[in-house]
mmCIF file with all atom_site columns, C-alpha atoms in Angstrom:
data_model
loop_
_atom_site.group_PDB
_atom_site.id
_atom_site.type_symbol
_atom_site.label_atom_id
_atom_site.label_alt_id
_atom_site.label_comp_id
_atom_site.label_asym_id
_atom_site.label_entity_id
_atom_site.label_seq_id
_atom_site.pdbx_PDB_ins_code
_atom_site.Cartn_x
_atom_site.Cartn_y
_atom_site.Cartn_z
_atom_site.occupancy
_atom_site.B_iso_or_equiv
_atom_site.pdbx_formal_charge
_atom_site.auth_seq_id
_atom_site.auth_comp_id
_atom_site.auth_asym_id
_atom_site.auth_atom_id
_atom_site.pdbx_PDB_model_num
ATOM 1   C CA . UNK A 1 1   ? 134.787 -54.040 -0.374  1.00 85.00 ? 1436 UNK A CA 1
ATOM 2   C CA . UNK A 1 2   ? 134.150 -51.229 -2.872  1.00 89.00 ? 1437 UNK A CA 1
ATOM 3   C CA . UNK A 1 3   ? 134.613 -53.955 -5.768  1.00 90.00 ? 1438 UNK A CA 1
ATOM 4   C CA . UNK A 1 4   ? 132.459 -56.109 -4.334  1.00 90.00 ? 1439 UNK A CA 1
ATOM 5   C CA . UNK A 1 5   ? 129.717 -53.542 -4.284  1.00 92.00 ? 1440 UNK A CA 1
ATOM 6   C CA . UNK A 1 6   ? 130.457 -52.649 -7.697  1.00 92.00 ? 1441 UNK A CA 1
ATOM 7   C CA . UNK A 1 7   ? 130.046 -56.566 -8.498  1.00 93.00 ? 1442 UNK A CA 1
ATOM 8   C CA . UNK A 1 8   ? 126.532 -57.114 -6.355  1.00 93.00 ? 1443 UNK A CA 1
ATOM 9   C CA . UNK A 1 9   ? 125.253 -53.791 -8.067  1.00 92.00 ? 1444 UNK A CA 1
ATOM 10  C CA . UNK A 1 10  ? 126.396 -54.760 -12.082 1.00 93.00 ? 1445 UNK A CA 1
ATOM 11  C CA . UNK A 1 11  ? 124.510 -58.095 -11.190 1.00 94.00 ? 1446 UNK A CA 1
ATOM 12  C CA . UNK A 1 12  ? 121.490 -56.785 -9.909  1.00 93.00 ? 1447 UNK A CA 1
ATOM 13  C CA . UNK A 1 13  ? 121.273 -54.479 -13.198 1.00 93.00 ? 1448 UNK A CA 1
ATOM 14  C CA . UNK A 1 14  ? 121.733 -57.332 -15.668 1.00 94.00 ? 1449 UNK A CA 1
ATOM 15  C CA . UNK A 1 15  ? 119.364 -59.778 -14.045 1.00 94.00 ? 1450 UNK A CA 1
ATOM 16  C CA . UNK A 1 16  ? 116.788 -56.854 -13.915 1.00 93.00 ? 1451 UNK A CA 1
ATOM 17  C CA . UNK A 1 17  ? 117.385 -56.282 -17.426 1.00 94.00 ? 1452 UNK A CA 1
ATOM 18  C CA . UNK A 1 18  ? 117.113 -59.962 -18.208 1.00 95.00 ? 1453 UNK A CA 1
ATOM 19  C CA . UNK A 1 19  ? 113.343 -60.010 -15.933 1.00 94.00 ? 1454 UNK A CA 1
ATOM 20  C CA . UNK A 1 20  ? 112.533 -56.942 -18.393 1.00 94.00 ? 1455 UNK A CA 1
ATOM 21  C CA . UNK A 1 21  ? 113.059 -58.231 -21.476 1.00 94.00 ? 1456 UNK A CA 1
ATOM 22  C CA . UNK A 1 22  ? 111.366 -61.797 -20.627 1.00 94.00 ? 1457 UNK A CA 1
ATOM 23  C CA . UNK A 1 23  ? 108.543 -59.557 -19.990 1.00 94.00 ? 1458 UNK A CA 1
ATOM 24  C CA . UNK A 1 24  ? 108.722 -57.312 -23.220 1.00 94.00 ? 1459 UNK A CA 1
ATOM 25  C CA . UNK A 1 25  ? 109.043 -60.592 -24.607 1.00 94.00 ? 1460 UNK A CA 1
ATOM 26  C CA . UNK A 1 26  ? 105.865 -62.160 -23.359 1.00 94.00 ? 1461 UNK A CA 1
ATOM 27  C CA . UNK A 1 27  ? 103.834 -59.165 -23.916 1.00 94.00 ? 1462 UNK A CA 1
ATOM 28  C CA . UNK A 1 28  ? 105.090 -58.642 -27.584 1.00 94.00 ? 1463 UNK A CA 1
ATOM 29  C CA . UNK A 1 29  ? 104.029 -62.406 -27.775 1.00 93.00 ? 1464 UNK A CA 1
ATOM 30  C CA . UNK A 1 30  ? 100.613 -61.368 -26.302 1.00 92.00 ? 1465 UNK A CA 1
ATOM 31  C CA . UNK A 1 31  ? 100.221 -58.633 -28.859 1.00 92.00 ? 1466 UNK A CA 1
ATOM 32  C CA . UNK A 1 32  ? 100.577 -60.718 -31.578 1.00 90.00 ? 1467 UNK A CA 1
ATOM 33  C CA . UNK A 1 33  ? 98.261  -63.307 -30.542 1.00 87.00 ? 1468 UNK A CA 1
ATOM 34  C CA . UNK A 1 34  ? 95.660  -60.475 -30.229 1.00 87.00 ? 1469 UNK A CA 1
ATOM 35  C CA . UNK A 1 35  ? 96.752  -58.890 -34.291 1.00 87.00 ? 1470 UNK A CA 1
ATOM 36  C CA . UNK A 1 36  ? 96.086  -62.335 -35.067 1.00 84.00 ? 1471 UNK A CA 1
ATOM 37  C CA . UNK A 1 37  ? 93.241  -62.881 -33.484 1.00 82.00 ? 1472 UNK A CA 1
ATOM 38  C CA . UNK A 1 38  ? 91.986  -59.788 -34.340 1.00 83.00 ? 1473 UNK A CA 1
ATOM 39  C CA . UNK A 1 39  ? 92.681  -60.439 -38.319 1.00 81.00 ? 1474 UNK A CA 1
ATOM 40  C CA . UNK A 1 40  ? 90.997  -64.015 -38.653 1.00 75.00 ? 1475 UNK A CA 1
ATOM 41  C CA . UNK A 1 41  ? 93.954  -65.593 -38.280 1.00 67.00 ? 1476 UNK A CA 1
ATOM 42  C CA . UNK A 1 42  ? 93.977  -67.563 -35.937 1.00 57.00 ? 1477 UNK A CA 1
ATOM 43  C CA . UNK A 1 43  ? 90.293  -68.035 -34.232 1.00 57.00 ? 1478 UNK A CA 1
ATOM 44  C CA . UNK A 1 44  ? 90.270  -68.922 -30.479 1.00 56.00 ? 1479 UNK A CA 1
ATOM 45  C CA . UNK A 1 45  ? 88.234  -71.797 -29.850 1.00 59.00 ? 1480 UNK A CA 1
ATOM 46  C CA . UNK A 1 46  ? 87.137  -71.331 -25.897 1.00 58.00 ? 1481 UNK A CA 1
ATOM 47  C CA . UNK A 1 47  ? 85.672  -67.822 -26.640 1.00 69.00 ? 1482 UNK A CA 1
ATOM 48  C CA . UNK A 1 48  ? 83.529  -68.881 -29.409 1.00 76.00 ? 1483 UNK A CA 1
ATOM 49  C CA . UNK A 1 49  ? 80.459  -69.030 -28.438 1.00 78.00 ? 1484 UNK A CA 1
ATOM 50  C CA . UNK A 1 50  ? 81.175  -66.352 -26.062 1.00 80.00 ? 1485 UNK A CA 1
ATOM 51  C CA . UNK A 1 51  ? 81.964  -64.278 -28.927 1.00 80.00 ? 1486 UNK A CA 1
ATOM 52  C CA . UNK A 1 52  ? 78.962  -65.307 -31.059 1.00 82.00 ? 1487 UNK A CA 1
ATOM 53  C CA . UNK A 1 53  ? 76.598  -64.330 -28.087 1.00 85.00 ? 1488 UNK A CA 1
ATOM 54  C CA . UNK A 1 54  ? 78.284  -60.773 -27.850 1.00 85.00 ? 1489 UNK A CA 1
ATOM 55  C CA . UNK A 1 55  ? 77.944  -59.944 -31.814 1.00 86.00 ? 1490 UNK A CA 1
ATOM 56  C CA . UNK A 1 56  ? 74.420  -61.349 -31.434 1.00 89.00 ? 1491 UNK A CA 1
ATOM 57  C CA . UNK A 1 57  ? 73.789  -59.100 -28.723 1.00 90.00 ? 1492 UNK A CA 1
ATOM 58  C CA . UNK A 1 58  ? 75.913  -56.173 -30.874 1.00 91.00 ? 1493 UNK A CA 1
ATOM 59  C CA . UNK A 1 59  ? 73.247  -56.932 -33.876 1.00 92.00 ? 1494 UNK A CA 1
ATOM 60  C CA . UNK A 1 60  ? 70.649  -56.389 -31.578 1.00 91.00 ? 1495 UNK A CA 1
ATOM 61  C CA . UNK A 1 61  ? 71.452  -53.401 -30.130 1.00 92.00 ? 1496 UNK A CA 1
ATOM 62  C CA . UNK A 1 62  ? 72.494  -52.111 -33.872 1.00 94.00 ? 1497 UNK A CA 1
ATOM 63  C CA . UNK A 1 63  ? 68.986  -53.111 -35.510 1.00 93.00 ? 1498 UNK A CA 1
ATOM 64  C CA . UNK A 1 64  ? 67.340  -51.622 -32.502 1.00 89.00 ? 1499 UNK A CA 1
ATOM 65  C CA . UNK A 1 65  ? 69.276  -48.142 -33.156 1.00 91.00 ? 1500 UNK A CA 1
ATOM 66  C CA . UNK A 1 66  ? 68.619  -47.858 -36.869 1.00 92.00 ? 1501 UNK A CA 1
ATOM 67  C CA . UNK A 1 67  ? 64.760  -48.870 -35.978 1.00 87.00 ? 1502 UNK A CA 1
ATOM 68  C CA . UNK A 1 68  ? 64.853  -45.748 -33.458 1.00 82.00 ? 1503 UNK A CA 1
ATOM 69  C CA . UNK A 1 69  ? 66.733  -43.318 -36.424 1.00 86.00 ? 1504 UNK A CA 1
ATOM 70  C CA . UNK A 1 70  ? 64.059  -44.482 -38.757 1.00 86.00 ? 1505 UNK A CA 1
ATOM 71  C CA . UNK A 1 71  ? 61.291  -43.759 -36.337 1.00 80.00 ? 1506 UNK A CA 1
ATOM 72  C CA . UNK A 1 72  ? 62.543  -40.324 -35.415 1.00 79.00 ? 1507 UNK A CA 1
ATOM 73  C CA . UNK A 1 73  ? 63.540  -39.281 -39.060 1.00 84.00 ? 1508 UNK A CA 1
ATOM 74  C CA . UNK A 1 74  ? 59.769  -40.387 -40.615 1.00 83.00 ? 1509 UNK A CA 1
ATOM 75  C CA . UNK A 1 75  ? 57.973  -38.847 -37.360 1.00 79.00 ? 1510 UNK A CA 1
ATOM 76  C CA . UNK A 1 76  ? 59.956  -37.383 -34.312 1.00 72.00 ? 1511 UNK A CA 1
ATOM 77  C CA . UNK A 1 77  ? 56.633  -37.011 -32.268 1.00 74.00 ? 1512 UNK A CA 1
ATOM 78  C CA . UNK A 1 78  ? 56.047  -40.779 -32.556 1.00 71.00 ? 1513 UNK A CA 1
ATOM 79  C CA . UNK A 1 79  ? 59.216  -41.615 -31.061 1.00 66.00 ? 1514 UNK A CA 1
ATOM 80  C CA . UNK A 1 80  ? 58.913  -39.505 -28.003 1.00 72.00 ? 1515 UNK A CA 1
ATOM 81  C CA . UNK A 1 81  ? 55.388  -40.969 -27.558 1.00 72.00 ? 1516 UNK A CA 1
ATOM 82  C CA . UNK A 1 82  ? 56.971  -44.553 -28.155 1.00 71.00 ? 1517 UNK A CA 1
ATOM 83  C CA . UNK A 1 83  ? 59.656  -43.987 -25.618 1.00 69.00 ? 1518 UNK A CA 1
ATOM 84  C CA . UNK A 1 84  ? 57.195  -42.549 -22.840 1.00 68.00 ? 1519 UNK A CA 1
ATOM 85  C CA . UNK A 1 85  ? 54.802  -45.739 -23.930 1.00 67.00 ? 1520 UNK A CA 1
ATOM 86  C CA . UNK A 1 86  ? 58.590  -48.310 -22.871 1.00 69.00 ? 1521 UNK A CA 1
ATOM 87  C CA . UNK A 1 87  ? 58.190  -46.644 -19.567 1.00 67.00 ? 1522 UNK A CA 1
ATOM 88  C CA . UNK A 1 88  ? 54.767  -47.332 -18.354 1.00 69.00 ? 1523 UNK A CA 1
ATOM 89  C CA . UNK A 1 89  ? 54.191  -50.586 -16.761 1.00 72.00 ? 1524 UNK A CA 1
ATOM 90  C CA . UNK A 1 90  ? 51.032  -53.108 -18.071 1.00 71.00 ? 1525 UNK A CA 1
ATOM 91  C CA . UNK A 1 91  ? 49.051  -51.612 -15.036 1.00 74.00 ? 1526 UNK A CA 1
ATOM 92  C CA . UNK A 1 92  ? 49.142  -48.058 -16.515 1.00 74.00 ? 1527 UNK A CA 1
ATOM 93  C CA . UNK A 1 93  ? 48.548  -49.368 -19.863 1.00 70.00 ? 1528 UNK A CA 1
ATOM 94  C CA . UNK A 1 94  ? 45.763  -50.950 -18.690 1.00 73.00 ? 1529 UNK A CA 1
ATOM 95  C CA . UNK A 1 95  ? 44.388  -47.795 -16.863 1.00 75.00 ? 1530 UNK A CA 1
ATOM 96  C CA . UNK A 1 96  ? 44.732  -45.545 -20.030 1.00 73.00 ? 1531 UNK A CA 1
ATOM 97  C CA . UNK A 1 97  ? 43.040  -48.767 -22.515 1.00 73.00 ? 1532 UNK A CA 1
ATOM 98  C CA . UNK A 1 98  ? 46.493  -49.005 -24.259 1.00 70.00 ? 1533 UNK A CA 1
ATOM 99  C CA . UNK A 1 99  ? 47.199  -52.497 -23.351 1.00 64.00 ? 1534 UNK A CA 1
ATOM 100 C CA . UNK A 1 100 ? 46.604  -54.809 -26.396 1.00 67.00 ? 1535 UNK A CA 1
ATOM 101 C CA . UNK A 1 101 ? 44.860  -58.000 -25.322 1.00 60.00 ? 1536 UNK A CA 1
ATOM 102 C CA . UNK A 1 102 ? 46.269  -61.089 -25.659 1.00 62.00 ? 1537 UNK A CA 1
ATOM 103 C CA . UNK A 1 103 ? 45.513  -63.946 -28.116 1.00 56.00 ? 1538 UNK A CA 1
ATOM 104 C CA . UNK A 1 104 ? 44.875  -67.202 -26.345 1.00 48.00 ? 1539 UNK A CA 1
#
């Protein structure tokens, strides 16, 4: 009985280690999809547009920063007074004759 205990157990331990290394297997797969990915290797096609629209959105949000840096560096009163300005609503604007009128 003892052997056969011995037997189940040595089983169970290589099979585990077989699950294991499929799965250090798959994920070493999955990290070299990504370095390749990552170098311009290999481009993946489904997230293209996906991934134009986020470095569109990361240009944005870049040109948007260095505008604010500029602003603050050539006048840091303006900026405060430009960033109070974002946060008033058209009604306010209207209230304190900030709003600029509209072309039609």
């Amino acid at each position: 009985a003892r052997e056969a205990v011995d037997m189940r157990a040595n089983i169970e331990k290589a099979m585990a280690a077989k699950e294991k290394e499929q799965q250090e297997q798959k994920l070493r797969l999955i990290a070299q999809r990504a370095r390749e990915e990552r170098s311009g290797i290999v481009k993946a096609d489904a997230d293209d547009e996906e991934a134009a629209e986020r470095d569109e959105l990361r240009k944005d949000r870049h040109k948007e920063r260095e505008r604010d840096r500029r602003i603050k560096r050539a006048n840091p009163g303006k900026a405060e007074k430009m960033r109070s300005m974002e946060d008033r609503d058209i009604t306010e604007k209207i209230a304190l004759g900030q709003a600029a009128p509209s072309q039609a």
